[in-house]
PDB file of C-alpha atoms and ligand atoms in Angstrom:
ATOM      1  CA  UNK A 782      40.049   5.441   9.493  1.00 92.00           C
ATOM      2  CA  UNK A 783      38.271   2.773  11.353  1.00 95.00           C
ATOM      3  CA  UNK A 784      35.771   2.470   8.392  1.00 98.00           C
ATOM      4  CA  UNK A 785      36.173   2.346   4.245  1.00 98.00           C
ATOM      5  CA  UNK A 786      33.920   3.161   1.840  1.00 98.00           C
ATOM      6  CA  UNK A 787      33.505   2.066  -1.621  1.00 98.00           C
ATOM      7  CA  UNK A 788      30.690   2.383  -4.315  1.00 97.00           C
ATOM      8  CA  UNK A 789      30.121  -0.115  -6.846  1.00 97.00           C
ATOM      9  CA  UNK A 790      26.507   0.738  -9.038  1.00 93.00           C
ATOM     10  CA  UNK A 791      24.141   1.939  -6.540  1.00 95.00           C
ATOM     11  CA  UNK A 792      25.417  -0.036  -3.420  1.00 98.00           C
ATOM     12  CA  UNK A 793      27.573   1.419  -0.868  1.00 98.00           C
ATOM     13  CA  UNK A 794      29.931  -0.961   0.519  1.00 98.00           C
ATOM     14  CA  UNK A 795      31.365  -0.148   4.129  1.00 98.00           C
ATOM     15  CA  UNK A 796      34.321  -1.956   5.655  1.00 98.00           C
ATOM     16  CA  UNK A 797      34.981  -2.318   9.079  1.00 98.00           C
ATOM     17  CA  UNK A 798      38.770  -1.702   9.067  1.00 98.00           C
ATOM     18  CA  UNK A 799      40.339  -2.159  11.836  1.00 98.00           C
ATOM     19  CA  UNK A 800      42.014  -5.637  10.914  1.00 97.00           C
ATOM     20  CA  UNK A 801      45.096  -5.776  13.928  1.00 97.00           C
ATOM     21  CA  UNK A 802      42.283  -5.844  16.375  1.00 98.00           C
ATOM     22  CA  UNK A 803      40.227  -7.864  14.057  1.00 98.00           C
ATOM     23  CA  UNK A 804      37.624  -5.108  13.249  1.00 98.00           C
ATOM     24  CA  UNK A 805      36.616  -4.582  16.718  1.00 98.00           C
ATOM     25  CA  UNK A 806      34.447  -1.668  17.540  1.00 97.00           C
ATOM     26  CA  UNK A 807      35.326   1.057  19.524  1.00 95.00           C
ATOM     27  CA  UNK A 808      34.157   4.740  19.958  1.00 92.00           C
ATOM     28  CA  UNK A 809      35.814   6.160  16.632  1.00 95.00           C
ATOM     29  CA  UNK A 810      34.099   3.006  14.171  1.00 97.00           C
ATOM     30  CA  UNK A 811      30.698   4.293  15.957  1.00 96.00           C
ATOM     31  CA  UNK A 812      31.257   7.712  14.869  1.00 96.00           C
ATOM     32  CA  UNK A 813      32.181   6.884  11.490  1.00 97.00           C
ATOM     33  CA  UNK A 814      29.236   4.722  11.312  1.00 97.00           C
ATOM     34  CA  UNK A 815      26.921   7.644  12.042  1.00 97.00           C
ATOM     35  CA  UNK A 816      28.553   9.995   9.494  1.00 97.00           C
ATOM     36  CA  UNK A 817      28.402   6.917   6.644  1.00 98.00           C
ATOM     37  CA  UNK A 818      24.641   6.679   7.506  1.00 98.00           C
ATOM     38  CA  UNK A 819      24.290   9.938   7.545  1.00 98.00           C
ATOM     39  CA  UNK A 820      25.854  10.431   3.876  1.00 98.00           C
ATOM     40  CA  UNK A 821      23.916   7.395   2.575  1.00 98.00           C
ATOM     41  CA  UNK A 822      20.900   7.710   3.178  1.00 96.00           C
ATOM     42  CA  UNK A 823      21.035  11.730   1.871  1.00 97.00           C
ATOM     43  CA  UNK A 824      22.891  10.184  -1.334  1.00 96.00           C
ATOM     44  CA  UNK A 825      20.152   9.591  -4.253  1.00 93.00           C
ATOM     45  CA  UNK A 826      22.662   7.239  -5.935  1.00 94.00           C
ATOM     46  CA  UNK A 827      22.616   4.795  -3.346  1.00 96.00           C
ATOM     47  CA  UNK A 828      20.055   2.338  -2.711  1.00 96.00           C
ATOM     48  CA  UNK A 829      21.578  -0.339  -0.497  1.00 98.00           C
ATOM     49  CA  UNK A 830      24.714  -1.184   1.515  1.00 98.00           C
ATOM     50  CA  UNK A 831      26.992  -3.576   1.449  1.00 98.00           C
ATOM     51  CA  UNK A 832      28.877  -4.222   5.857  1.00 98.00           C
ATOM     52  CA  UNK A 833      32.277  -6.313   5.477  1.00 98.00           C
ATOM     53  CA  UNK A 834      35.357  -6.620   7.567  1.00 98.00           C
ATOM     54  CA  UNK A 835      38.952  -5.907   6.370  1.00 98.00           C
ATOM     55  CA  UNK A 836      41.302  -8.426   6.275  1.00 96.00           C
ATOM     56  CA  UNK A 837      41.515 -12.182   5.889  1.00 94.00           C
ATOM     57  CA  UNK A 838      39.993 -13.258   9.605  1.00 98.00           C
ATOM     58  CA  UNK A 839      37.183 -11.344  10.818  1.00 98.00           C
ATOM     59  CA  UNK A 840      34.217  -9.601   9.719  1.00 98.00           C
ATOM     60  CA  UNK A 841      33.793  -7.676  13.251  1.00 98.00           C
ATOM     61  CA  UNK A 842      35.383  -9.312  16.799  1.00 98.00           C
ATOM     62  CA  UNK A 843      32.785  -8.215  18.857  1.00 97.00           C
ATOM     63  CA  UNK A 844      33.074  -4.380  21.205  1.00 96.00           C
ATOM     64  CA  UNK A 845      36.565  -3.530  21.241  1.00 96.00           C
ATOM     65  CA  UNK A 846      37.078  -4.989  25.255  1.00 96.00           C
ATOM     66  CA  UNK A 847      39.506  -2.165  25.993  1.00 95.00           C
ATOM     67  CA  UNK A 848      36.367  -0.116  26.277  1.00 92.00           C
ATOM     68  CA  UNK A 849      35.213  -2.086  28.943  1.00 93.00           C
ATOM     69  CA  UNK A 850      37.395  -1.305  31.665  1.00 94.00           C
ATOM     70  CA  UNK A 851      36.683   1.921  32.325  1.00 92.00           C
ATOM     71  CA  UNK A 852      32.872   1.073  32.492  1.00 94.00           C
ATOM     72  CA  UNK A 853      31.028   1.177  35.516  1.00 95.00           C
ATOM     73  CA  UNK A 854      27.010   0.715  35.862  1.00 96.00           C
ATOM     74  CA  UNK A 855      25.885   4.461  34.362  1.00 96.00           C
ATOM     75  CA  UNK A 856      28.620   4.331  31.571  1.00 95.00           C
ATOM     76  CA  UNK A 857      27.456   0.839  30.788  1.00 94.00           C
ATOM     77  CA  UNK A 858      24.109   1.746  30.174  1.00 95.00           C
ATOM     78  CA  UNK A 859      24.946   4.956  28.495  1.00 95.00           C
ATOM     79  CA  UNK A 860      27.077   3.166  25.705  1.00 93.00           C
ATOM     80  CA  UNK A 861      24.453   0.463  25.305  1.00 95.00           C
ATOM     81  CA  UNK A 862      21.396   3.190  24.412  1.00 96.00           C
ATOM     82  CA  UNK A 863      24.085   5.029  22.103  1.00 95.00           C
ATOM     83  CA  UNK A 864      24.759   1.507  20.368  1.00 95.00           C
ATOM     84  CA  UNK A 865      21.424  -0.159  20.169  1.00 97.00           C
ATOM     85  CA  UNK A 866      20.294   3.212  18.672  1.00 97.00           C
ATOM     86  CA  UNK A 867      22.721   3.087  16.161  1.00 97.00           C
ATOM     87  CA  UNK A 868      21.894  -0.616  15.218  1.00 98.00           C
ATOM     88  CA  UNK A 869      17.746   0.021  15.499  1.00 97.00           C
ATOM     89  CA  UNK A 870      18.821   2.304  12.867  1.00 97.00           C
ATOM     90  CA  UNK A 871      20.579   0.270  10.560  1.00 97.00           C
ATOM     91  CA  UNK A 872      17.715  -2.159  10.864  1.00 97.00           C
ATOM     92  CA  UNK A 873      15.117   0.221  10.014  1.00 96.00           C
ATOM     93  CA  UNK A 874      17.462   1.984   7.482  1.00 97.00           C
ATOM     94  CA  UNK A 875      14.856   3.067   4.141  1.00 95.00           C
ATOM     95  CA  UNK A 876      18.132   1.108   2.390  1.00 97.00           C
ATOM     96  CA  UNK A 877      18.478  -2.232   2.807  1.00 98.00           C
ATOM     97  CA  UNK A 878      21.838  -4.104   4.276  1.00 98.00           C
ATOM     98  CA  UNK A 879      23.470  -7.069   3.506  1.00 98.00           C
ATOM     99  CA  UNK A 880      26.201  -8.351   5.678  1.00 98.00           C
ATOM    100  CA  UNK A 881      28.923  -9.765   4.031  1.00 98.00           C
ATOM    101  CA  UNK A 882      30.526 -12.519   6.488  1.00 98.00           C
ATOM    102  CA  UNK A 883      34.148 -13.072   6.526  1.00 98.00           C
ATOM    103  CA  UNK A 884      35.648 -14.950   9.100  1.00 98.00           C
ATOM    104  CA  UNK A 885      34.786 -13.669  13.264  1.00 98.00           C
ATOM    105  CA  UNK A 886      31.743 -12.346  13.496  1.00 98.00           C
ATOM    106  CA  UNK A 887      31.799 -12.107  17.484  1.00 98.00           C
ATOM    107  CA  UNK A 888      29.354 -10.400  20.196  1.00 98.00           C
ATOM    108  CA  UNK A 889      28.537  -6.924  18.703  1.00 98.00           C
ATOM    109  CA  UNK A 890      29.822  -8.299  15.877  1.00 98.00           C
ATOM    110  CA  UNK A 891      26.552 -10.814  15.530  1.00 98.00           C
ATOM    111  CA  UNK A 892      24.593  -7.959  16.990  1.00 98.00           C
ATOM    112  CA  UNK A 893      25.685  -6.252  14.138  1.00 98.00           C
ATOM    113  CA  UNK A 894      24.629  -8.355  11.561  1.00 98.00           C
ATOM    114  CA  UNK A 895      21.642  -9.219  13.265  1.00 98.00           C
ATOM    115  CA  UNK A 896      20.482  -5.490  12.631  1.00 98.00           C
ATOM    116  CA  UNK A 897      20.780  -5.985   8.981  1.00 98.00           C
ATOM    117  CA  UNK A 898      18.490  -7.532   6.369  1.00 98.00           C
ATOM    118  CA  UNK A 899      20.374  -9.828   5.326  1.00 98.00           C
ATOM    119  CA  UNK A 900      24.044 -12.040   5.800  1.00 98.00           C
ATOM    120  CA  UNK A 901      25.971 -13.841   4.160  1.00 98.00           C
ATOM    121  CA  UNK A 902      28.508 -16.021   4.840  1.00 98.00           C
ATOM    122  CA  UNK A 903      32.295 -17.214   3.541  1.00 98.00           C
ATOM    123  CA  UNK A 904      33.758 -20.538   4.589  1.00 98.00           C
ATOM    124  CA  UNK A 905      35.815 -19.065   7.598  1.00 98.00           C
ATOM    125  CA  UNK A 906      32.915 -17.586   9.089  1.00 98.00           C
ATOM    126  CA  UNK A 907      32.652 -18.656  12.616  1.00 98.00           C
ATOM    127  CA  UNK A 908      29.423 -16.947  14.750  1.00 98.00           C
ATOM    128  CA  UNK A 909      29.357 -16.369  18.291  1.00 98.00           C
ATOM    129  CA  UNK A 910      28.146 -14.712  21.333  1.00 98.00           C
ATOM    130  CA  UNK A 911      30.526 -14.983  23.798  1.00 98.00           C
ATOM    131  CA  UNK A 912      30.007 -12.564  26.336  1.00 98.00           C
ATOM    132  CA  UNK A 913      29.765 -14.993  29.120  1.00 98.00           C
ATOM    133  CA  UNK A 914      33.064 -15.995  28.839  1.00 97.00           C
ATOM    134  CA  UNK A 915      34.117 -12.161  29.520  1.00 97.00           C
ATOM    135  CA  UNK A 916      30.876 -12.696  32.792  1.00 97.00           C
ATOM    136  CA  UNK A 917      29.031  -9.935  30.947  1.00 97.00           C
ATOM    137  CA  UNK A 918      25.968 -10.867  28.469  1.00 98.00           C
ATOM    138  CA  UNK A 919      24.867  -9.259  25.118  1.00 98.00           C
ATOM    139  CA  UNK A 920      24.038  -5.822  25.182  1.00 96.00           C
ATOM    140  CA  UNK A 921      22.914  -4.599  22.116  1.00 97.00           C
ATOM    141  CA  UNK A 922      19.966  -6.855  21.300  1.00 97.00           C
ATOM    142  CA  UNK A 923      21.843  -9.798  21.206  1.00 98.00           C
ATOM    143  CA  UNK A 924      19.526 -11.730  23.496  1.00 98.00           C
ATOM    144  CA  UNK A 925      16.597 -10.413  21.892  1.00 97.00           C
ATOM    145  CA  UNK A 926      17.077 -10.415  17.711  1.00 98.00           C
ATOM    146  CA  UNK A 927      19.110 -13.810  17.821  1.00 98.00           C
ATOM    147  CA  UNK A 928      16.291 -16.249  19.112  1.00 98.00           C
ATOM    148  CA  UNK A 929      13.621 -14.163  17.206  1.00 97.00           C
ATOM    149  CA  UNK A 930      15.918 -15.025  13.833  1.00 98.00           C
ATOM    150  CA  UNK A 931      16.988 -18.591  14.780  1.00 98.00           C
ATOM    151  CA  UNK A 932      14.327 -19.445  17.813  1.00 98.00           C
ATOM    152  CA  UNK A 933      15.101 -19.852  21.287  1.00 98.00           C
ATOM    153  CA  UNK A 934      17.090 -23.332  21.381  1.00 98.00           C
ATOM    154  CA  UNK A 935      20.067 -22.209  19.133  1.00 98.00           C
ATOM    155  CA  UNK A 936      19.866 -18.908  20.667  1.00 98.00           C
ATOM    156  CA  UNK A 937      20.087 -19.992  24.247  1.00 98.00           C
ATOM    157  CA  UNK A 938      22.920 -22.571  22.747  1.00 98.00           C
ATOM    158  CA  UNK A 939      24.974 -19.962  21.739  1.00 98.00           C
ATOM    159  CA  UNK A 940      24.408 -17.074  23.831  1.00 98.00           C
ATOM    160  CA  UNK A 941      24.628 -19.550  27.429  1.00 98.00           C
ATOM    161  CA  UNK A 942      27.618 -21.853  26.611  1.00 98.00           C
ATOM    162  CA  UNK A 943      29.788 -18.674  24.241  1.00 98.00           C
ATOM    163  CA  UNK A 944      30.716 -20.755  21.902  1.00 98.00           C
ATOM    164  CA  UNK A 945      31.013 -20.493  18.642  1.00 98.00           C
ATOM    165  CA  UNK A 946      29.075 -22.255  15.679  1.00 98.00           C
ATOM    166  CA  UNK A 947      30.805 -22.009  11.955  1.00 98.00           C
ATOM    167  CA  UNK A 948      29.470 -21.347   8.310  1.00 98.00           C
ATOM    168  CA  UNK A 949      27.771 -24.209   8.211  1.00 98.00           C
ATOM    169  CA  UNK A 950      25.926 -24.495  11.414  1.00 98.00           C
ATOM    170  CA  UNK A 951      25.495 -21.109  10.560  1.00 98.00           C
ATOM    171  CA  UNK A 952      24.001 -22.022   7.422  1.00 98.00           C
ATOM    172  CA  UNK A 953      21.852 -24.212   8.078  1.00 98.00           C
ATOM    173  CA  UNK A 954      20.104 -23.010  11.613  1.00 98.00           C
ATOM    174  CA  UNK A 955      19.425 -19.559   9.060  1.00 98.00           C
ATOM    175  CA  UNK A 956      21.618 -17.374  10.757  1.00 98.00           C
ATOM    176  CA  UNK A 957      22.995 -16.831   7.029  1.00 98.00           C
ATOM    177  CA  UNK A 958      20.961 -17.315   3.969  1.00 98.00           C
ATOM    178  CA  UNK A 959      23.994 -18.311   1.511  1.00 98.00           C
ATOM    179  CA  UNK A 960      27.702 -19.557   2.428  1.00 98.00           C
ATOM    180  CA  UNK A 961      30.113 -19.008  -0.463  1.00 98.00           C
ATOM    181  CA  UNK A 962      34.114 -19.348  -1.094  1.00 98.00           C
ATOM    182  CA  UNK A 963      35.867 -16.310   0.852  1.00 97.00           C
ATOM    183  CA  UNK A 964      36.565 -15.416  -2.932  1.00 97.00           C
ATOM    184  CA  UNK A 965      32.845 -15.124  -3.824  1.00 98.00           C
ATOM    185  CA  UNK A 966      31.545 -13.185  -0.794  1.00 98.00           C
ATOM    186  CA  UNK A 967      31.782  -9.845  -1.715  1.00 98.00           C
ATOM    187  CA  UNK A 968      30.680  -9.707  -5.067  1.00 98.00           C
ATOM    188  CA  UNK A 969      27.664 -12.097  -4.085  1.00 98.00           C
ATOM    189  CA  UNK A 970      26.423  -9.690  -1.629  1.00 98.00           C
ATOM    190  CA  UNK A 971      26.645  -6.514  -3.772  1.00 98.00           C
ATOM    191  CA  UNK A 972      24.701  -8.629  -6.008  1.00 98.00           C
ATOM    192  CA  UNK A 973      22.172  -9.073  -3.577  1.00 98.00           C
ATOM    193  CA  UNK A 974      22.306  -5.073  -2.327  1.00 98.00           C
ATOM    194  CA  UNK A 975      21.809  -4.356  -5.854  1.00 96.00           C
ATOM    195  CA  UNK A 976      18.962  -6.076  -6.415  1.00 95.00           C
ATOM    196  CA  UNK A 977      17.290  -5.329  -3.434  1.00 95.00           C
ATOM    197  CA  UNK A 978      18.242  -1.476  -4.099  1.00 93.00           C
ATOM    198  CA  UNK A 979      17.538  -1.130  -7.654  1.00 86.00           C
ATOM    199  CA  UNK A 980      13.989  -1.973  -6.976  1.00 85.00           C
ATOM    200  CA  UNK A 981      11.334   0.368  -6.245  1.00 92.00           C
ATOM    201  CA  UNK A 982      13.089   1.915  -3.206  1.00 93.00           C
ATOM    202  CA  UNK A 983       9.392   3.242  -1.491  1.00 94.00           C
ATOM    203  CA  UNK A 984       7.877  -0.445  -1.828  1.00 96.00           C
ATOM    204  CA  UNK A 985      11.136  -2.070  -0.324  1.00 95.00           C
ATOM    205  CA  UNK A 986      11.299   0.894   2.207  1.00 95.00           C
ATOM    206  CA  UNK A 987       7.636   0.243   2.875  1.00 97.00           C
ATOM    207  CA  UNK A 988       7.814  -3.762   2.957  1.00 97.00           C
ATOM    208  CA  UNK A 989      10.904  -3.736   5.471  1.00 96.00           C
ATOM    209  CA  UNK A 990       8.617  -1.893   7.857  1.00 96.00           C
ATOM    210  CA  UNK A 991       5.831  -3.925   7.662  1.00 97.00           C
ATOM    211  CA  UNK A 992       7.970  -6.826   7.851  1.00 97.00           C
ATOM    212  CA  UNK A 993       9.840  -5.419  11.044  1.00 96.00           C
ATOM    213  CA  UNK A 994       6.671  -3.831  12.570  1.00 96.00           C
ATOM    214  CA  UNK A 995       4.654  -6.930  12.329  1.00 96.00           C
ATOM    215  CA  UNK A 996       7.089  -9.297  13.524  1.00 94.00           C
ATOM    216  CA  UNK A 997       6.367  -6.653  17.338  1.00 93.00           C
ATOM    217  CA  UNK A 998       2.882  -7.160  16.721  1.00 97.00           C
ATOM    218  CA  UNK A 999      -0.019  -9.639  16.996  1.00 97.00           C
ATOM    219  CA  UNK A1000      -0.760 -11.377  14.039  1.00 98.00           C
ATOM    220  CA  UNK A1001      -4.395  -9.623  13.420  1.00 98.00           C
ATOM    221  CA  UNK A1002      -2.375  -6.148  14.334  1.00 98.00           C
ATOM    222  CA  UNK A1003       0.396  -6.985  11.506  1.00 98.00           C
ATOM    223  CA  UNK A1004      -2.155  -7.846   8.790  1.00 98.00           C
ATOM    224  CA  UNK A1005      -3.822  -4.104   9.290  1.00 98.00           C
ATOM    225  CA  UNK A1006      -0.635  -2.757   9.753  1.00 98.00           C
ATOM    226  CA  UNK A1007       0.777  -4.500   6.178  1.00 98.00           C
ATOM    227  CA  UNK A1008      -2.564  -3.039   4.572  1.00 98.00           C
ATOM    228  CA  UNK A1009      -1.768   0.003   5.455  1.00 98.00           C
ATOM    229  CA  UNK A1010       1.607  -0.104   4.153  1.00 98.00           C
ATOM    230  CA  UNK A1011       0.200  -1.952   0.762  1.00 97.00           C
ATOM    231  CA  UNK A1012      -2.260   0.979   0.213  1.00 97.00           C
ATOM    232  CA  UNK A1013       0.661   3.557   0.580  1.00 97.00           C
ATOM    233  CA  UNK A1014       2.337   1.595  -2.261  1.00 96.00           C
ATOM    234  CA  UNK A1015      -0.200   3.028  -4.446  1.00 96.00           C
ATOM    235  CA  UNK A1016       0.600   6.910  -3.953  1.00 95.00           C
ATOM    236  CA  UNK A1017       4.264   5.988  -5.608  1.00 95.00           C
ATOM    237  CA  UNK A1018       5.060   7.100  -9.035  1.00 94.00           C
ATOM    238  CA  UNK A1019       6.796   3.457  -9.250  1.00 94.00           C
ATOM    239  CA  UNK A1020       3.576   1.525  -8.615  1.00 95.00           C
ATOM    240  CA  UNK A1021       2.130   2.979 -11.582  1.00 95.00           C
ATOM    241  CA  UNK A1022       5.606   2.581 -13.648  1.00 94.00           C
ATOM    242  CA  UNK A1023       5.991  -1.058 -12.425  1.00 95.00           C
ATOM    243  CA  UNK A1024       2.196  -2.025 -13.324  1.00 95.00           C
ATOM    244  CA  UNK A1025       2.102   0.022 -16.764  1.00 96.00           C
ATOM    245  CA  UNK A1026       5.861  -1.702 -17.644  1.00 95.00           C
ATOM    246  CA  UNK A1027       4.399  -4.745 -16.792  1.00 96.00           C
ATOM    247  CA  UNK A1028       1.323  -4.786 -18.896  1.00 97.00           C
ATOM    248  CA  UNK A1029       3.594  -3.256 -21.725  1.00 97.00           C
ATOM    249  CA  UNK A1030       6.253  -6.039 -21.476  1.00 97.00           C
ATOM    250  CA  UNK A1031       8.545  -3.871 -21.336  1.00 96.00           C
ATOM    251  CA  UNK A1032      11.695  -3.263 -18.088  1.00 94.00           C
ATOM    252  CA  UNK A1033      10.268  -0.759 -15.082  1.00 94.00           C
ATOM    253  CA  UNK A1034      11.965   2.795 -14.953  1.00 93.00           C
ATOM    254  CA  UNK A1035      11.998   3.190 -11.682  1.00 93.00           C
ATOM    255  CA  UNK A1036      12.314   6.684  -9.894  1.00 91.00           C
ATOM    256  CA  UNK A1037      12.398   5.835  -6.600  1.00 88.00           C
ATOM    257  CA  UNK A1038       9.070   8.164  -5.570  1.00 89.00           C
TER     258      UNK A1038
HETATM  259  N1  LIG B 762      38.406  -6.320  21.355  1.00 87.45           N
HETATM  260  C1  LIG B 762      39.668  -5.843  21.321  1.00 87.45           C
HETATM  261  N2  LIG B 762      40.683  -6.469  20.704  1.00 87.45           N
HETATM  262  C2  LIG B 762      40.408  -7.632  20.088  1.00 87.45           C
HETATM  263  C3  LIG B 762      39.130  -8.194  20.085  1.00 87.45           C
HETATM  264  C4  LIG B 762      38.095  -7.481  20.754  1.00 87.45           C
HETATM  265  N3  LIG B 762      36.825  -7.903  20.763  1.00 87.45           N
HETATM  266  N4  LIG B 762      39.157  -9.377  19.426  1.00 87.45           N
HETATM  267  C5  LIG B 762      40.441  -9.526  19.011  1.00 87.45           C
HETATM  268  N5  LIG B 762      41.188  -8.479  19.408  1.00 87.45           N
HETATM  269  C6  LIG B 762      42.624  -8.260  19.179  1.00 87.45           C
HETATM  270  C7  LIG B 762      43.475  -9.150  20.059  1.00 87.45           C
HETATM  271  O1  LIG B 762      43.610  -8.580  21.353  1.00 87.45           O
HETATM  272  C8  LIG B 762      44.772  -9.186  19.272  1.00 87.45           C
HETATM  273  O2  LIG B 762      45.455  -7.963  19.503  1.00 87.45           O
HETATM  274  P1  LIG B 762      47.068  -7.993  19.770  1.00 87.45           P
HETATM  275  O3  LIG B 762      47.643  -8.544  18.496  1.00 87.45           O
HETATM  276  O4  LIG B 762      47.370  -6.547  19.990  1.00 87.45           O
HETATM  277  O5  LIG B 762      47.280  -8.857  20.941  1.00 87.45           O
HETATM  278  C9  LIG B 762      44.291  -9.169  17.832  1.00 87.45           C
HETATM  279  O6  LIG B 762      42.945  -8.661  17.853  1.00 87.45           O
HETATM  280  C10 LIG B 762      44.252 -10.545  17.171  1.00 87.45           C
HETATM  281  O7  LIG B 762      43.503 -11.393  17.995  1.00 87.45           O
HETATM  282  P2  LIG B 762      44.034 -12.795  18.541  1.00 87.45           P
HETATM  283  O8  LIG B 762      43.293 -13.128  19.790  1.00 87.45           O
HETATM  284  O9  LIG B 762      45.519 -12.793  18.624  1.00 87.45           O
HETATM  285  O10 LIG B 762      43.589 -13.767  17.346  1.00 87.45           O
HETATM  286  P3  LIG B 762      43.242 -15.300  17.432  1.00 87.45           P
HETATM  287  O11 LIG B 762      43.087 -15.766  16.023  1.00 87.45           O
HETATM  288  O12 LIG B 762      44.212 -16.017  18.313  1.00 87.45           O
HETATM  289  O13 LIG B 762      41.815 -15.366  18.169  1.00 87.45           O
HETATM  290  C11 LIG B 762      39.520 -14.724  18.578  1.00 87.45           C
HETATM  291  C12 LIG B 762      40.684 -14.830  17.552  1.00 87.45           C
HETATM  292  C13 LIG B 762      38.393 -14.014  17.860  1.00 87.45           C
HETATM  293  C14 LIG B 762      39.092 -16.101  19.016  1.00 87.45           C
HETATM  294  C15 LIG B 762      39.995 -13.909  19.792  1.00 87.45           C
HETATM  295  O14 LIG B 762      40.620 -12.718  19.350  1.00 87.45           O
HETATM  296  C16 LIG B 762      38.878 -13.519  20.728  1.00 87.45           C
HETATM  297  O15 LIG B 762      38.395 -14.335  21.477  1.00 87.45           O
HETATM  298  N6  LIG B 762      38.472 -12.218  20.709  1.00 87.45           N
HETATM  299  C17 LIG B 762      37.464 -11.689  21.588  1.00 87.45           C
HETATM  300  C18 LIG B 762      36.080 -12.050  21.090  1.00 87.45           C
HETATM  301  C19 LIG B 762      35.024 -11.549  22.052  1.00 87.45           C
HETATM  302  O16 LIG B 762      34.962 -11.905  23.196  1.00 87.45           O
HETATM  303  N7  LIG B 762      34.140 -10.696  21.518  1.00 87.45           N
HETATM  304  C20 LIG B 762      33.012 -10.193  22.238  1.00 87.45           C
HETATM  305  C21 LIG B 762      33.316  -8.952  22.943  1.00 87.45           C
HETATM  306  S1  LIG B 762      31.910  -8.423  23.868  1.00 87.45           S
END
């Protein structure tokens, strides 16, 4: 199985698991992807998810390069619209991600983790886009979510030379929000998926969209658009559970409706 899964609470953790070629992805890790997608988000017990690699080296390699071989200009684009499909859907997922970080996180790798809400990083982690070096360039939104997450000077750094930058570069140009001993990692991110998904799941549905649809959008456009999303947070049953368990001092119940 190119993927594990694992629950812990409410979070679903997924592990990329092909560790001999360092977690690379290939055709049957895409498929697997779908189906875990597809069985999360129908899952009521689930409110987040948790993306690691297996093994001690890499979170995710990049594409598994076999596949490129056999590619020619039509294939090419073919696998690219499957892939950044797949990823547009992680990153508009109703339940948030966290990537956990743990060692190579390589080409579709990073585009990968790009997609999710948020990462995380261990000590090994080393970053990179190195498609150049293989004279191809991202493909799956590489060029486009990097410099919108870490501007255009890191991102034309990394993406232009292919090399890589490690935790704490990684750290500190906010490609990761936390870097923590390998040891740490997981259970620091499940933390974090936990929180995030034990929340009132419409309001964080409804804030990641505002937050991902504004960022597209002109400033004036975004502020109508985060209205509208604020005013739909009022026809939950957990707006009026969250204010009422507020004013009562008491914890929220939250139903997720
Ligand atoms: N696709 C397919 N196989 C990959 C892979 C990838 N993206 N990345 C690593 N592997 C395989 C290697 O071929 C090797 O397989 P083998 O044992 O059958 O020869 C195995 O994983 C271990 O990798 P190896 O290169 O021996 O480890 P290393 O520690 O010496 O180097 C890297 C690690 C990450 C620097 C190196 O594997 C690498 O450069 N990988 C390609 C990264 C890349 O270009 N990704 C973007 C693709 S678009």
């Amino acid at each position: 199985m190119a993927l594990l899964r694992e629950r812990r609470d409410a979070v679903e953790i997924i592990t990329f698991n092909r560790p001999d070629a360092l977690n690379a992805l290939n055709r049957e890790t895409f498929e697997e992807l779908e189906d875990a997608l597809d069985a999360v988000g129908r899952d009521e017990q689930v409110g987040a998810m948790v993306f690691t690699g297996a093994g001690p080296k890499a979170f995710v390699a990049g594409a598994d390069i076999r596949q490129f071989v056999d590619l020619d200009v039509w294939t090419a684009g073919e696998f690219a619209e499957r892939t950044l499909r797949l990823l547009r859907r992680i990153e508009e997922f109703p339940k948030p991600s966290v990537a956990a970080v743990n060692g190579f996180c390589l080409g579709g790798g990073m585009e990968f983790a790009l997609s999710c809400d948020v990462r995380i990083g261990a000590e090994n982690a080393r970053f990179g886009q190195p498609e150049v070096n293989l004279g191809i360039i991202p493909g799956w939104g590489g060029t486009q979510r990097l410099q919108r997450l870490v501007g255009p000077g890191w991102a034309r750094q990394m993406i232009l030379t292919g090399d890589m930058i490690d935790a704490q570069t990684a750290l500190r140009i906010g490609l990761i929000n936390e870097l923590l001993p390998q040891a740490e990692l997981l259970d620091r991110a499940v933390q974090i998926a936990q929180r995030m998904g034990g929340r009132a799941r419409r309001a964080v549905q409804l804030a990641k969209q505002a937050i991902l649809r504004g960022a597209e959008m002109p400033l004036a456009d975004g502020l109508q658009f985060e209205t509208a999303m604020w005013q739909l947070s009022f026809e939950t049953a957990d707006r009026q559970e969250g204010v009422a368990a507020f004013l009562e001092k008491r914890e929220a119940k939250f139903q997720g409706r």
